[in-house]
PDB file of C-alpha atoms and ligand atoms in Angstrom:
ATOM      1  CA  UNK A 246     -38.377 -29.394   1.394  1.00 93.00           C
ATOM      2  CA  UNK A 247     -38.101 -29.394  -2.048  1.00 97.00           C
ATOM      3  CA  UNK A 248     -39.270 -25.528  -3.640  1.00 98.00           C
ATOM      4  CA  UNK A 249     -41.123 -24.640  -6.511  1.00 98.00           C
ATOM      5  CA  UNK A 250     -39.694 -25.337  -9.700  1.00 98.00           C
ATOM      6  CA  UNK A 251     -39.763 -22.530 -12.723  1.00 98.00           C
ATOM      7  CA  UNK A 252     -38.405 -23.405 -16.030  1.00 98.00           C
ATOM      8  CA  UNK A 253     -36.728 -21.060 -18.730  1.00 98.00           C
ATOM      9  CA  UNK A 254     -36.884 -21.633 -22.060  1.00 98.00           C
ATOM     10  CA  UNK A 255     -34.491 -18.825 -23.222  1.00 98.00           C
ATOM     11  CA  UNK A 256     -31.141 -18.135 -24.570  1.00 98.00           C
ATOM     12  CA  UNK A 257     -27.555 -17.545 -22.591  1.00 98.00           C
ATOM     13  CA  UNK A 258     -25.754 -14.299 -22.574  1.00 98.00           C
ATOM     14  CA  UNK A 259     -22.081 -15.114 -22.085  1.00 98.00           C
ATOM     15  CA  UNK A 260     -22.045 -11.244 -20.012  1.00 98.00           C
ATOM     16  CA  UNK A 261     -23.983 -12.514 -17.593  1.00 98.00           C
ATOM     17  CA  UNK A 262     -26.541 -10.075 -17.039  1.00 98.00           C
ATOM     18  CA  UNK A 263     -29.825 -11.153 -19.158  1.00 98.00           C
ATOM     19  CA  UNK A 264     -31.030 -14.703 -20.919  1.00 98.00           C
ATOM     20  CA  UNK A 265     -30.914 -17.833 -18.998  1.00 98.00           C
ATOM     21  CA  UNK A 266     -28.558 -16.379 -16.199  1.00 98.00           C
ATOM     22  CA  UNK A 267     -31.028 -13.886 -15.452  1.00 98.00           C
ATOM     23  CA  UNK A 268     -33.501 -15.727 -15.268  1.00 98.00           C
ATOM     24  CA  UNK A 269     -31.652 -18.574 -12.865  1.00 98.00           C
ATOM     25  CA  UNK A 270     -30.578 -15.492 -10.578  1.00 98.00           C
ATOM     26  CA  UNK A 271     -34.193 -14.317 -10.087  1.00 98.00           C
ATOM     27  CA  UNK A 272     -35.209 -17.795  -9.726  1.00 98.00           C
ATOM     28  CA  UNK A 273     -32.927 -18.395  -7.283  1.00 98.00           C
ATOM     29  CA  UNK A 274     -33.793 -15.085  -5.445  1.00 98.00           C
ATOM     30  CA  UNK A 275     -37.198 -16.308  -5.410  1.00 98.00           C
ATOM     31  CA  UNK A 276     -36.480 -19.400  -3.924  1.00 98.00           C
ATOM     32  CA  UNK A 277     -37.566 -21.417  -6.936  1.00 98.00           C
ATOM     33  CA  UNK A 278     -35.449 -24.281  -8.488  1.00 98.00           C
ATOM     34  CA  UNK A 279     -34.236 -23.085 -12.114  1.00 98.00           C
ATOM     35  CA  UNK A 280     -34.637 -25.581 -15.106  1.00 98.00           C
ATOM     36  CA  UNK A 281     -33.361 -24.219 -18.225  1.00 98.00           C
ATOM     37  CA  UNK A 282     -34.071 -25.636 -21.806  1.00 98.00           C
ATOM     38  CA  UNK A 283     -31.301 -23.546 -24.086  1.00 98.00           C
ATOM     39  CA  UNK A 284     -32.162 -22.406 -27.432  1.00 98.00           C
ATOM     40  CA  UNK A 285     -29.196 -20.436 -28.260  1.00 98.00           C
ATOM     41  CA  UNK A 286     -25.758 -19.221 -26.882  1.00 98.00           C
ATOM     42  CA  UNK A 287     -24.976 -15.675 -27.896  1.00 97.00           C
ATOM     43  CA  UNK A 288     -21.723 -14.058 -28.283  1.00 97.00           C
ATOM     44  CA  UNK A 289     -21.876  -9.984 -26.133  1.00 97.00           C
ATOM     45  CA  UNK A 290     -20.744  -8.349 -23.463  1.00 97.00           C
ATOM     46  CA  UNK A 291     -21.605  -4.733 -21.948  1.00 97.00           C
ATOM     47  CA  UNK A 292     -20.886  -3.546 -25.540  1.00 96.00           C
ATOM     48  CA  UNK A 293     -23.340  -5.846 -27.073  1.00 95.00           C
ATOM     49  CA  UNK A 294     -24.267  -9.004 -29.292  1.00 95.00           C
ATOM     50  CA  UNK A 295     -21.511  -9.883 -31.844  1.00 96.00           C
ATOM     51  CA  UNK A 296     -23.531 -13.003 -32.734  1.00 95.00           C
ATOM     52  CA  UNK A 297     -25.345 -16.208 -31.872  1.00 96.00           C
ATOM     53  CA  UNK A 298     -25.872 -19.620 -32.775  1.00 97.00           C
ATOM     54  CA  UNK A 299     -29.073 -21.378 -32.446  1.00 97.00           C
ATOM     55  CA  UNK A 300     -29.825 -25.084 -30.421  1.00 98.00           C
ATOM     56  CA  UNK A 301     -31.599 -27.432 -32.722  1.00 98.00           C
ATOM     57  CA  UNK A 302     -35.141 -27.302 -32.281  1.00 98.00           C
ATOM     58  CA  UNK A 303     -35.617 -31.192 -31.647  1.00 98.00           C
ATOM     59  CA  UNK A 304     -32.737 -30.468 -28.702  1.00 98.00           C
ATOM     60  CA  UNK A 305     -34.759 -27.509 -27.421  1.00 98.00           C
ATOM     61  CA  UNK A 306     -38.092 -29.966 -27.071  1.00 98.00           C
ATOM     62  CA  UNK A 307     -35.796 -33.081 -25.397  1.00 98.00           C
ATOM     63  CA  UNK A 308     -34.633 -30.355 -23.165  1.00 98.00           C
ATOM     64  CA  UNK A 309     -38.288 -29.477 -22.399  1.00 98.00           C
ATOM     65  CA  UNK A 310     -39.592 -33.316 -22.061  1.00 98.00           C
ATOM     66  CA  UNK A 311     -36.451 -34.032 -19.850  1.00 98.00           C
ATOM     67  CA  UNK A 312     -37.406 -31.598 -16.996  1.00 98.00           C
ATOM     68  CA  UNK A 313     -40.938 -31.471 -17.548  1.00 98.00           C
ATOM     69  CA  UNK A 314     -41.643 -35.488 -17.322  1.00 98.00           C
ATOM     70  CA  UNK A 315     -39.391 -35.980 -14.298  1.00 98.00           C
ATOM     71  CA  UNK A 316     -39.233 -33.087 -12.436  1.00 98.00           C
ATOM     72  CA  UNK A 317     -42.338 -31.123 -12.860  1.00 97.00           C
ATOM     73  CA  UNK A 318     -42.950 -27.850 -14.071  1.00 98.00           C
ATOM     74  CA  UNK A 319     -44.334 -25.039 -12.077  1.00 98.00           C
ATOM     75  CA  UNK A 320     -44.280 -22.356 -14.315  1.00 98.00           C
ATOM     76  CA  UNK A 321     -43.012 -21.588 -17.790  1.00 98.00           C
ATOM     77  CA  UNK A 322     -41.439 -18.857 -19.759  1.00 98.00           C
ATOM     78  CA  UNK A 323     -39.717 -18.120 -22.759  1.00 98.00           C
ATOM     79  CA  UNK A 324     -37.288 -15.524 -23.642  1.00 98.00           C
ATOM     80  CA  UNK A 325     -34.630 -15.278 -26.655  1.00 97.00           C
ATOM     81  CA  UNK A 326     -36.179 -18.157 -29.192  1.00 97.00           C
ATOM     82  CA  UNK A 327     -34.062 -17.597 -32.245  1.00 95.00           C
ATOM     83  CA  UNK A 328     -35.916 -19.054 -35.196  1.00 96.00           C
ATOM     84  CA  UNK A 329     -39.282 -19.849 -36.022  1.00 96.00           C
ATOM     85  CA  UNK A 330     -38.790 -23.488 -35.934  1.00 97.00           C
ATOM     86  CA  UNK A 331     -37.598 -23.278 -32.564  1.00 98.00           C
ATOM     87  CA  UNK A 332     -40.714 -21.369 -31.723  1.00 98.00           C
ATOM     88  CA  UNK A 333     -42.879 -23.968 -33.242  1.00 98.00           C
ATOM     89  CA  UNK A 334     -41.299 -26.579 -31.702  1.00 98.00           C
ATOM     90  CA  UNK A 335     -41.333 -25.067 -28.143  1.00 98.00           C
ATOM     91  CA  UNK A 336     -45.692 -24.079 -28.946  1.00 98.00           C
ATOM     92  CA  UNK A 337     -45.936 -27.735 -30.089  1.00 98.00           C
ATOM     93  CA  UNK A 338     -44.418 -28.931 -26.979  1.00 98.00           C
ATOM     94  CA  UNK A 339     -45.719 -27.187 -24.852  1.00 98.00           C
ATOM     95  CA  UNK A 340     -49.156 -28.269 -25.454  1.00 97.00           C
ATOM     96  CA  UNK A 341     -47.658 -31.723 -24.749  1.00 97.00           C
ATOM     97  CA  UNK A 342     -46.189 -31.293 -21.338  1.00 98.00           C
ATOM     98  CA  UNK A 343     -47.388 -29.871 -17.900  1.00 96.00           C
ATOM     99  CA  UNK A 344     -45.823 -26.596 -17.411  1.00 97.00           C
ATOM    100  CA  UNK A 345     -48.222 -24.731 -15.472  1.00 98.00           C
ATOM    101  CA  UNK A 346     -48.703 -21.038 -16.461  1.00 98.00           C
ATOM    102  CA  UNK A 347     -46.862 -19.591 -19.305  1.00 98.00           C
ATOM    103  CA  UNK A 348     -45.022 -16.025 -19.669  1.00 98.00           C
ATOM    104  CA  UNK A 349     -43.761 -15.080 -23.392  1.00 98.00           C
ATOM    105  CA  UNK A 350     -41.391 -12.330 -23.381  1.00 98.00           C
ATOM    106  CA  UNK A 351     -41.228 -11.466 -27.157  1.00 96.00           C
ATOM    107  CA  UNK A 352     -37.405 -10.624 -27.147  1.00 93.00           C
ATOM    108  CA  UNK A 353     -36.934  -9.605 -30.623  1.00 89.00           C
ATOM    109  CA  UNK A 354     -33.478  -7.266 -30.012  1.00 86.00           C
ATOM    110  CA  UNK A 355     -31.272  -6.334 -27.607  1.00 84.00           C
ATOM    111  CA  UNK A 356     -31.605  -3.159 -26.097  1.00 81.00           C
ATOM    112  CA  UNK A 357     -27.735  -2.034 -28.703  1.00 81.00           C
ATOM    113  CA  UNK A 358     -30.270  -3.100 -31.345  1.00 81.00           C
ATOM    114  CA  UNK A 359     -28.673  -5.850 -32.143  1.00 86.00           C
ATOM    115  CA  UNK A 360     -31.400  -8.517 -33.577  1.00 87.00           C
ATOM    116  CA  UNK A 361     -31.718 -11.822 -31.258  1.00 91.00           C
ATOM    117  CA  UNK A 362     -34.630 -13.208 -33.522  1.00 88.00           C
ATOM    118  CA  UNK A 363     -34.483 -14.208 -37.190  1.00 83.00           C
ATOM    119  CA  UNK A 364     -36.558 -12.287 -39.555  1.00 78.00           C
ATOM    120  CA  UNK A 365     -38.857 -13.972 -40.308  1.00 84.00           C
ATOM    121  CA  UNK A 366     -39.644 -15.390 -36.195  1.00 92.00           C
ATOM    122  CA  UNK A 367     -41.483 -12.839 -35.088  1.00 92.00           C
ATOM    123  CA  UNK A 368     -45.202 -14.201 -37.286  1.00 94.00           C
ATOM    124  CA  UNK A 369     -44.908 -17.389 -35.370  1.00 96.00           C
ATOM    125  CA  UNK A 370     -44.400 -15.674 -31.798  1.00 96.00           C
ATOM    126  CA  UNK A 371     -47.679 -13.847 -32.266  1.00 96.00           C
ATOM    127  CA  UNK A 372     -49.405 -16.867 -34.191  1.00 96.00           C
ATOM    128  CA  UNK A 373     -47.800 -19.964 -32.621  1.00 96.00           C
ATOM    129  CA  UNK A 374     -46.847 -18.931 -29.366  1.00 97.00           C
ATOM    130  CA  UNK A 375     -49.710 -15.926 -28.081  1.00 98.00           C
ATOM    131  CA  UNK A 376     -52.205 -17.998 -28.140  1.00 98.00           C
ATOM    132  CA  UNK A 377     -50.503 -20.489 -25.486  1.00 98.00           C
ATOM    133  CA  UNK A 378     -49.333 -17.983 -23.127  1.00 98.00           C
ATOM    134  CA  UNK A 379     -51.373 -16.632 -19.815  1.00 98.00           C
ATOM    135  CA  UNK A 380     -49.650 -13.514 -20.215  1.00 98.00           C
ATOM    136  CA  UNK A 381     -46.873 -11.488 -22.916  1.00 98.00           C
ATOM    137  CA  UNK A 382     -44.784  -9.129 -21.518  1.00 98.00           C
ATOM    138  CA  UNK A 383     -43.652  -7.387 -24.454  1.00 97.00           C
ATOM    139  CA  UNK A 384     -41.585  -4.033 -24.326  1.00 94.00           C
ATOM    140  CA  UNK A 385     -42.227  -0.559 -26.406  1.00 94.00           C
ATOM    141  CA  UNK A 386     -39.941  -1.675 -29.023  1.00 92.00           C
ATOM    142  CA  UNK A 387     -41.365  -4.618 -28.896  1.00 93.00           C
ATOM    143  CA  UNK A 388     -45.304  -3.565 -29.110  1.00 95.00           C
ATOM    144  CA  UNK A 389     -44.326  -1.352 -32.077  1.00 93.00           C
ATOM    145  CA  UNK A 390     -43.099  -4.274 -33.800  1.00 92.00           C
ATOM    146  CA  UNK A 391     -45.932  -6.926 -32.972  1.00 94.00           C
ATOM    147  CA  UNK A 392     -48.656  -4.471 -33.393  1.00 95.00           C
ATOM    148  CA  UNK A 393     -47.517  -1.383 -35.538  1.00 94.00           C
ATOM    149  CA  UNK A 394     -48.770   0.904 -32.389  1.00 96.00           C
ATOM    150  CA  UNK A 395     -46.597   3.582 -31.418  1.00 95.00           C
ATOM    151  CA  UNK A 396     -47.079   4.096 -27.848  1.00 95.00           C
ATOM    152  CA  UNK A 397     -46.527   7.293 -26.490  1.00 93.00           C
ATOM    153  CA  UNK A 398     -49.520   7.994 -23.380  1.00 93.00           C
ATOM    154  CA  UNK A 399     -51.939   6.390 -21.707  1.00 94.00           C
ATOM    155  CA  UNK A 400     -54.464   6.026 -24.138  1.00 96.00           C
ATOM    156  CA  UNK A 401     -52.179   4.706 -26.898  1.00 96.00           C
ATOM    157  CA  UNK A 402     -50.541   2.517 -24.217  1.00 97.00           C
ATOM    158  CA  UNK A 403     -54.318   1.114 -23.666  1.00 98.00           C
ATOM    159  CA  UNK A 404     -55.233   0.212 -27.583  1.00 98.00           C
ATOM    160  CA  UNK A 405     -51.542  -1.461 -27.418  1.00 98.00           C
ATOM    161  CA  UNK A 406     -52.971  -3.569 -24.597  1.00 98.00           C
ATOM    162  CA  UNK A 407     -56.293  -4.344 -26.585  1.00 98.00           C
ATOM    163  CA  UNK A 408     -54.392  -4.701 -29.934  1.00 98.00           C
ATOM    164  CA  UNK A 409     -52.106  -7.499 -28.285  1.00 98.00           C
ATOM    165  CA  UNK A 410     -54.685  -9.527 -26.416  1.00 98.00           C
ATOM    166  CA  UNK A 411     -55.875 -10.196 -30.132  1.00 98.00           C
ATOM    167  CA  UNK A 412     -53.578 -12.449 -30.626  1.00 98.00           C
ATOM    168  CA  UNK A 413     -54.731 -14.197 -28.132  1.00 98.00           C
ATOM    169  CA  UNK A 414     -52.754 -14.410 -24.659  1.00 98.00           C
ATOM    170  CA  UNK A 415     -54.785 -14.352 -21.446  1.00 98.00           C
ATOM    171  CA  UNK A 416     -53.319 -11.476 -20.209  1.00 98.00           C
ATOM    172  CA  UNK A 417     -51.104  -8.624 -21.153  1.00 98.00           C
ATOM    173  CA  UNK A 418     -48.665  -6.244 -19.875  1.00 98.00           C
ATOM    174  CA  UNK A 419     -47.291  -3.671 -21.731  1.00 98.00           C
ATOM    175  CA  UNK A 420     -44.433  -2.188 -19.932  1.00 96.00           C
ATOM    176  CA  UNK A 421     -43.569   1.301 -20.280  1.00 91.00           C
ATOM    177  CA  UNK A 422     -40.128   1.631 -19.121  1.00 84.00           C
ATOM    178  CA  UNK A 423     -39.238   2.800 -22.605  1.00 76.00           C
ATOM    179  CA  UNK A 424     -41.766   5.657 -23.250  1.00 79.00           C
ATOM    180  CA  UNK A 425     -39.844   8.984 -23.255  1.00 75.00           C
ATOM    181  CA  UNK A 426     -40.440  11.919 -20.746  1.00 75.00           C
ATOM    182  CA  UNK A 427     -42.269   9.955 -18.337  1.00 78.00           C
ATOM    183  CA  UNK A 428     -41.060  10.739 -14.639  1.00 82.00           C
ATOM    184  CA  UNK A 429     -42.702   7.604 -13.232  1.00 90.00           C
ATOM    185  CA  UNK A 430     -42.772   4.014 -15.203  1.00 93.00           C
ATOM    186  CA  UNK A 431     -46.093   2.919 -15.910  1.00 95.00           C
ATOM    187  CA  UNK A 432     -47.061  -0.600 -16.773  1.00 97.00           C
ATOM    188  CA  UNK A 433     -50.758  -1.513 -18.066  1.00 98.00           C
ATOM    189  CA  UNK A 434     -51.748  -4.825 -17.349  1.00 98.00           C
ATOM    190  CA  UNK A 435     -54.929  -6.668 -19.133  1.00 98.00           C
ATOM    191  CA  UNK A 436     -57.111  -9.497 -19.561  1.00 98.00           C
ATOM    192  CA  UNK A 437     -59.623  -7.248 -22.212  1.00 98.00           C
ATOM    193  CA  UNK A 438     -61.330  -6.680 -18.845  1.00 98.00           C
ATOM    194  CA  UNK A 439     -59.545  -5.061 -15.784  1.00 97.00           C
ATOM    195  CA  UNK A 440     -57.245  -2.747 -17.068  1.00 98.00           C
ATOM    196  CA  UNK A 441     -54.960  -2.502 -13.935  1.00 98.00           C
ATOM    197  CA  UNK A 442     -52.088   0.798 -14.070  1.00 97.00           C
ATOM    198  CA  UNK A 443     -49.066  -0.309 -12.025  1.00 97.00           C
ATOM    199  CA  UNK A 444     -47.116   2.998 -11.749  1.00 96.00           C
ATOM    200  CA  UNK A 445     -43.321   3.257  -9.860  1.00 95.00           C
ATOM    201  CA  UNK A 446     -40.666   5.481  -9.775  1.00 94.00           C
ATOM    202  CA  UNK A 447     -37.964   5.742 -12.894  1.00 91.00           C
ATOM    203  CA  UNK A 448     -34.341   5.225 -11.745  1.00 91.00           C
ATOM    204  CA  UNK A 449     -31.395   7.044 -13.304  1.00 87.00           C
ATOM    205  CA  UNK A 450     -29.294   4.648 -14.312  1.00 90.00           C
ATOM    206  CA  UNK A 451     -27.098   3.824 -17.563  1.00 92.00           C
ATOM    207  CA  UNK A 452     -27.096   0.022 -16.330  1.00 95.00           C
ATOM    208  CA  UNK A 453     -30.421  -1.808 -17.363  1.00 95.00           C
ATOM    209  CA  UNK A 454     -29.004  -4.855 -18.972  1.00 96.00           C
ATOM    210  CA  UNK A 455     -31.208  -7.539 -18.013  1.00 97.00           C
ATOM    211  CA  UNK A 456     -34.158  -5.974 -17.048  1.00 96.00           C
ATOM    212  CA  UNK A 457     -36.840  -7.342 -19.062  1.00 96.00           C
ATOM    213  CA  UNK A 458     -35.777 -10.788 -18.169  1.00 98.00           C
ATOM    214  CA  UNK A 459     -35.633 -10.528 -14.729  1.00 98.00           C
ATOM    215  CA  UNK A 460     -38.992  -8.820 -14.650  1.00 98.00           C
ATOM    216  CA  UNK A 461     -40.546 -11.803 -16.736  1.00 98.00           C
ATOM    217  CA  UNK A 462     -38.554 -14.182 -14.132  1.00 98.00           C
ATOM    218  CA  UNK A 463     -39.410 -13.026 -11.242  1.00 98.00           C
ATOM    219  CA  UNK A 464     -43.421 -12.895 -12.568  1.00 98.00           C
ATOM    220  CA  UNK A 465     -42.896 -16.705 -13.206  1.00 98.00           C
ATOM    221  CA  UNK A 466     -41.335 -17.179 -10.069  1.00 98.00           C
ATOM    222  CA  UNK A 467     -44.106 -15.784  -8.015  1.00 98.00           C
ATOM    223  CA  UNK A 468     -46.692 -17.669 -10.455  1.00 98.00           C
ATOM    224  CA  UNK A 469     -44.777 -20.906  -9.893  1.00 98.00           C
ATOM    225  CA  UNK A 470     -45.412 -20.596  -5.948  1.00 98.00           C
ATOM    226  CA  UNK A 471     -49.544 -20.097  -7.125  1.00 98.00           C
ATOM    227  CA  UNK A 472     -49.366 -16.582  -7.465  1.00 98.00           C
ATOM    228  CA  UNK A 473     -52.481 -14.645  -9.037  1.00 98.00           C
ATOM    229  CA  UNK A 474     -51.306 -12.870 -12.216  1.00 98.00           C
ATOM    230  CA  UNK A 475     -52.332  -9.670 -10.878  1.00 98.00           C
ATOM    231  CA  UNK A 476     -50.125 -10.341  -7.810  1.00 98.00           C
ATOM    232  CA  UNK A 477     -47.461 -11.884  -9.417  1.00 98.00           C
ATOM    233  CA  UNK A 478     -46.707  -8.966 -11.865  1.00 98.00           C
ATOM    234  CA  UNK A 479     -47.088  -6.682  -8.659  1.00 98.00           C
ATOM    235  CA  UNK A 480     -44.307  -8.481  -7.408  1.00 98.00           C
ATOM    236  CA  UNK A 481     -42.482  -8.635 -10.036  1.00 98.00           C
ATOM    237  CA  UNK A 482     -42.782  -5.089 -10.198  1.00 98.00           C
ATOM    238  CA  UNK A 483     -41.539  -4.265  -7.114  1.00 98.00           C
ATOM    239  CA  UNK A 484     -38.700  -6.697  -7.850  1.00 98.00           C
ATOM    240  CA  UNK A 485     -37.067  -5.047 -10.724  1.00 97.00           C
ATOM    241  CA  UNK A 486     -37.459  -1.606  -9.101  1.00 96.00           C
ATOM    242  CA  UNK A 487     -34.876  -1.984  -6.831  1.00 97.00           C
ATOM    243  CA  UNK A 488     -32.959  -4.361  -9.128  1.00 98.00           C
ATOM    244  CA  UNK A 489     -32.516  -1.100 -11.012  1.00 96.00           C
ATOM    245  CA  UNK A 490     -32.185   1.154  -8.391  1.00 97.00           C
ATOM    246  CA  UNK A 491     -28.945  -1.503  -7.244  1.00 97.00           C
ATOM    247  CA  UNK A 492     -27.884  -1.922 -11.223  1.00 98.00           C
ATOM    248  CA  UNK A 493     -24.136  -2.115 -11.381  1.00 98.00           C
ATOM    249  CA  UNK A 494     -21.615  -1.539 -14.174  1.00 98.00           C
ATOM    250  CA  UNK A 495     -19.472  -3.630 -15.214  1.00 98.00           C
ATOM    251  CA  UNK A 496     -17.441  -3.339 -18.362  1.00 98.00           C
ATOM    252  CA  UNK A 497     -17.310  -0.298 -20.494  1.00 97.00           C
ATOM    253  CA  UNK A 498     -20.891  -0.702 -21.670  1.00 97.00           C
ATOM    254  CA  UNK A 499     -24.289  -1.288 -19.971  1.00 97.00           C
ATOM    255  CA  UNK A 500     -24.090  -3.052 -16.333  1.00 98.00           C
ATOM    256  CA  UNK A 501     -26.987  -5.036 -15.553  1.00 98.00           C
ATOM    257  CA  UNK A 502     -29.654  -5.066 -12.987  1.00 98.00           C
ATOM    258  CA  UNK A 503     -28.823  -6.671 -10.112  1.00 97.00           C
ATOM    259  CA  UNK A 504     -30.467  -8.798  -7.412  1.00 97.00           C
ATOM    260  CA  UNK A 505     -27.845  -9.107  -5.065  1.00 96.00           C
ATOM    261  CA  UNK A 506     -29.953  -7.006  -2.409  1.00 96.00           C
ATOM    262  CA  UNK A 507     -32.153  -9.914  -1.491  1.00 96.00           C
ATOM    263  CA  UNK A 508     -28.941 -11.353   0.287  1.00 94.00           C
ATOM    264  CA  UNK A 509     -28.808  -8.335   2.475  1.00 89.00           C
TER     265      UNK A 509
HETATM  266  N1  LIG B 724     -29.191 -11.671 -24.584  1.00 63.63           N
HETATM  267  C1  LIG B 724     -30.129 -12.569 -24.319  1.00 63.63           C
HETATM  268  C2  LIG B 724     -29.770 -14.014 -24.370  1.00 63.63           C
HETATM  269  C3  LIG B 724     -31.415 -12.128 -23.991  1.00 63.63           C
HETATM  270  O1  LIG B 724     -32.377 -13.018 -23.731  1.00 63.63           O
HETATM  271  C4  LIG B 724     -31.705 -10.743 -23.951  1.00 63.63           C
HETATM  272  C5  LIG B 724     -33.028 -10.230 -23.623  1.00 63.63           C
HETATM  273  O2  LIG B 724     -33.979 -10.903 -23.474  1.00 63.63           O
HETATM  274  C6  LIG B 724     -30.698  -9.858 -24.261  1.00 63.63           C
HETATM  275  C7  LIG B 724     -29.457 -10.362 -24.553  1.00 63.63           C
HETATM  276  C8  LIG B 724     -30.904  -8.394 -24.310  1.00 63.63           C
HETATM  277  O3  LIG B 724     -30.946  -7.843 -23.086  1.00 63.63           O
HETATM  278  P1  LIG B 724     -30.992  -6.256 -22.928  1.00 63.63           P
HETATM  279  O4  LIG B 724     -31.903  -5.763 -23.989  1.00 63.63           O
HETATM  280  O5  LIG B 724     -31.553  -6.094 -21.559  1.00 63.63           O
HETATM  281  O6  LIG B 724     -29.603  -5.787 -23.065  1.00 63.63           O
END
C-alpha cells in the first residue's frame, strides 16, 4: 500500500533535531512518505547556527516540480526559506503544482537567536506566501515580528490571531509555548470565525530543539491523510506534548524533541 505523501519545503540542520530531519522523522512517525525540496543547509549544533548557505531558488522550484508531477503531493509545508527570492519562487510554484493543503511556519530565527532568514525575507512571507497558505503557525517571537503585537494573555493572544489572518491565510494558530508565567501552554487557533483554545500541560525541559517543526510536521502529516484543520492541529498537539515530555539532550546545548516513543 503505498501511504500518504507530505512534502517539506524547509532547510537541513546538520544537529539533527529541527529543519528537514524533523520534519522526515514526524513524517515518518506518521506513517507518511517524506519528500523534501531543500532550500538551505545550515551549519549548528546544540550550541547553535554558525551559518548557512542558501539553494538556488530555480533548484528549490525543480525540486518542487520533481516530486510534485510524479509523485503527488498530499500536503505541503514550508519551514526555514532563506531569502526572499526563494520565497517567491516557492509562492510562484506553488500555485503551479498540486500540493494539497499548505502549512507556513514563518521561521525567522532560531530559538539561540541566531537569524535563519535574510533581512529583508520576512515582507514576502507575509505578502507572497500568507495568502497561499490554509494555515501559519507562527511562534511569539515570531507574531511580534510579523505583526508588531506583543502577546502576553489571552486577549492580546486573540488580536494576534485577528491581526495575522489579515494577511490572508485560512487559518491561524498562534502558539503560546513562549509566553512567560503560563503553567499550561495555550494555543489559539482561527479562521476569523471559531476561535478554538487548545490548552496542555508545560513540560520542564531545557531540550526543545525542534519543536516548532515537528509541531508544523506532524499538522501536515495528519492533513495529508484528509485531516480537518481543527483535528489535525489537535493532533499535532498532542504529538509534540509528549515529544517534549521525551526531549533528550544531546551535546552541551539544547537536545531536541524527540519522537522515538511512537516505536514503543
Ligand atoms: N535550523 C533549521 C534548519 C530550522 O528550520 C529551524 C527551525 O525551524 C531551526 C534550526 C531552529 O530550531 P529551534 O528554534 O527549535 O532551535
Amino acid at each position: 500500500m503505498t501511504p500518504p505523501t507530505a512534502l517539506t519545503i524547509a532547510g537541513s540542520d546538520s544537529g539533527g533535531g529541527a529543519g528537514i530531519q524533523a520534519d522526515l522523522r514526524t513524517f515518518f512517525a506518521h506513517g507518511v512518505h517524506g519528500l523534501v525540496a531543500l532550500t538551505a543547509v545550515t551549519v549548528q549544533n546544540s550550541l547553535g547556527v554558525q551559518g548557512f548557505t542558501e539553494i538556488p531558488a530555480d533548484v528549490v522550484t525543480a525540486q518542487i516540480k520533481a516530486v510534485a508531477s510524479d509523485m503527488g503531493v498530499n500536503a505541503a509545508k514550508t519551514g526555514m526559506l532563506a531569502t526572499a527570492e526563494i520565497i517567491r519562487a516557492v509562492a510562484k510554484t506553488l500555485d503551479e503544482v498540486e500540493a494539497g493543503p499548505l502549512v507556513v511556519d514563518p521561521v525567522a530565527a532560531s530559538m539561540t537567536g541566531h537569524a535563519l532568514l535574510r533581512e529583508d525575507a520576512l515582507e514576502a512571507i507575509r505578502t507572497e506566501l500568507f495568502p497561499r497558505a490554509t494555515l501559519i503557525t507562527p511562534n511569539l517571537d515570531e507574531v511580534g515580528l510579523l505583526t508588531g503585537i506583543s502577546v502576553s494573555d489571552a486577549a492580546s493572544q486573540r488580536s494576534a490571531a485577528e491581526a495575522l489572518l489579515e494577511f490572508g491565510s485560512q487559518w491561524v494558530l498562534v502558539k503560546g509555548g513562549h509566553m512567560q508565567g503560563t503553567a499550561e501552554c495555550v494555543d489559539l487557533l482561527s479562521d476569523g470565525r471559531e476561535f478554538i483554545s487548545l490548552s496542555g500541560p508545560r513540560y520542564e525541559t531545557e531540550n526543545t530543539h525542534g519543536g516548532g517543526d515537528t509541531m508544523a510536521s506532524a499538522i501536515t502529516s495528519s492533513l495529508a491523510k484528509g485531516a480537518s484543520v481543527p483535528d489535525a492541529v489537535a493532533a499535532g498537539k498532542k504529538f509534540i506534548e509528549r515529544c517534549v515530555a521525551e526531549a533528550y539532550p544531546l551535546g552541551a546545548g539544547v537536545g531536541p524533541v524527540s519522537p522515538f516513543w511512537v516505536l514503543d
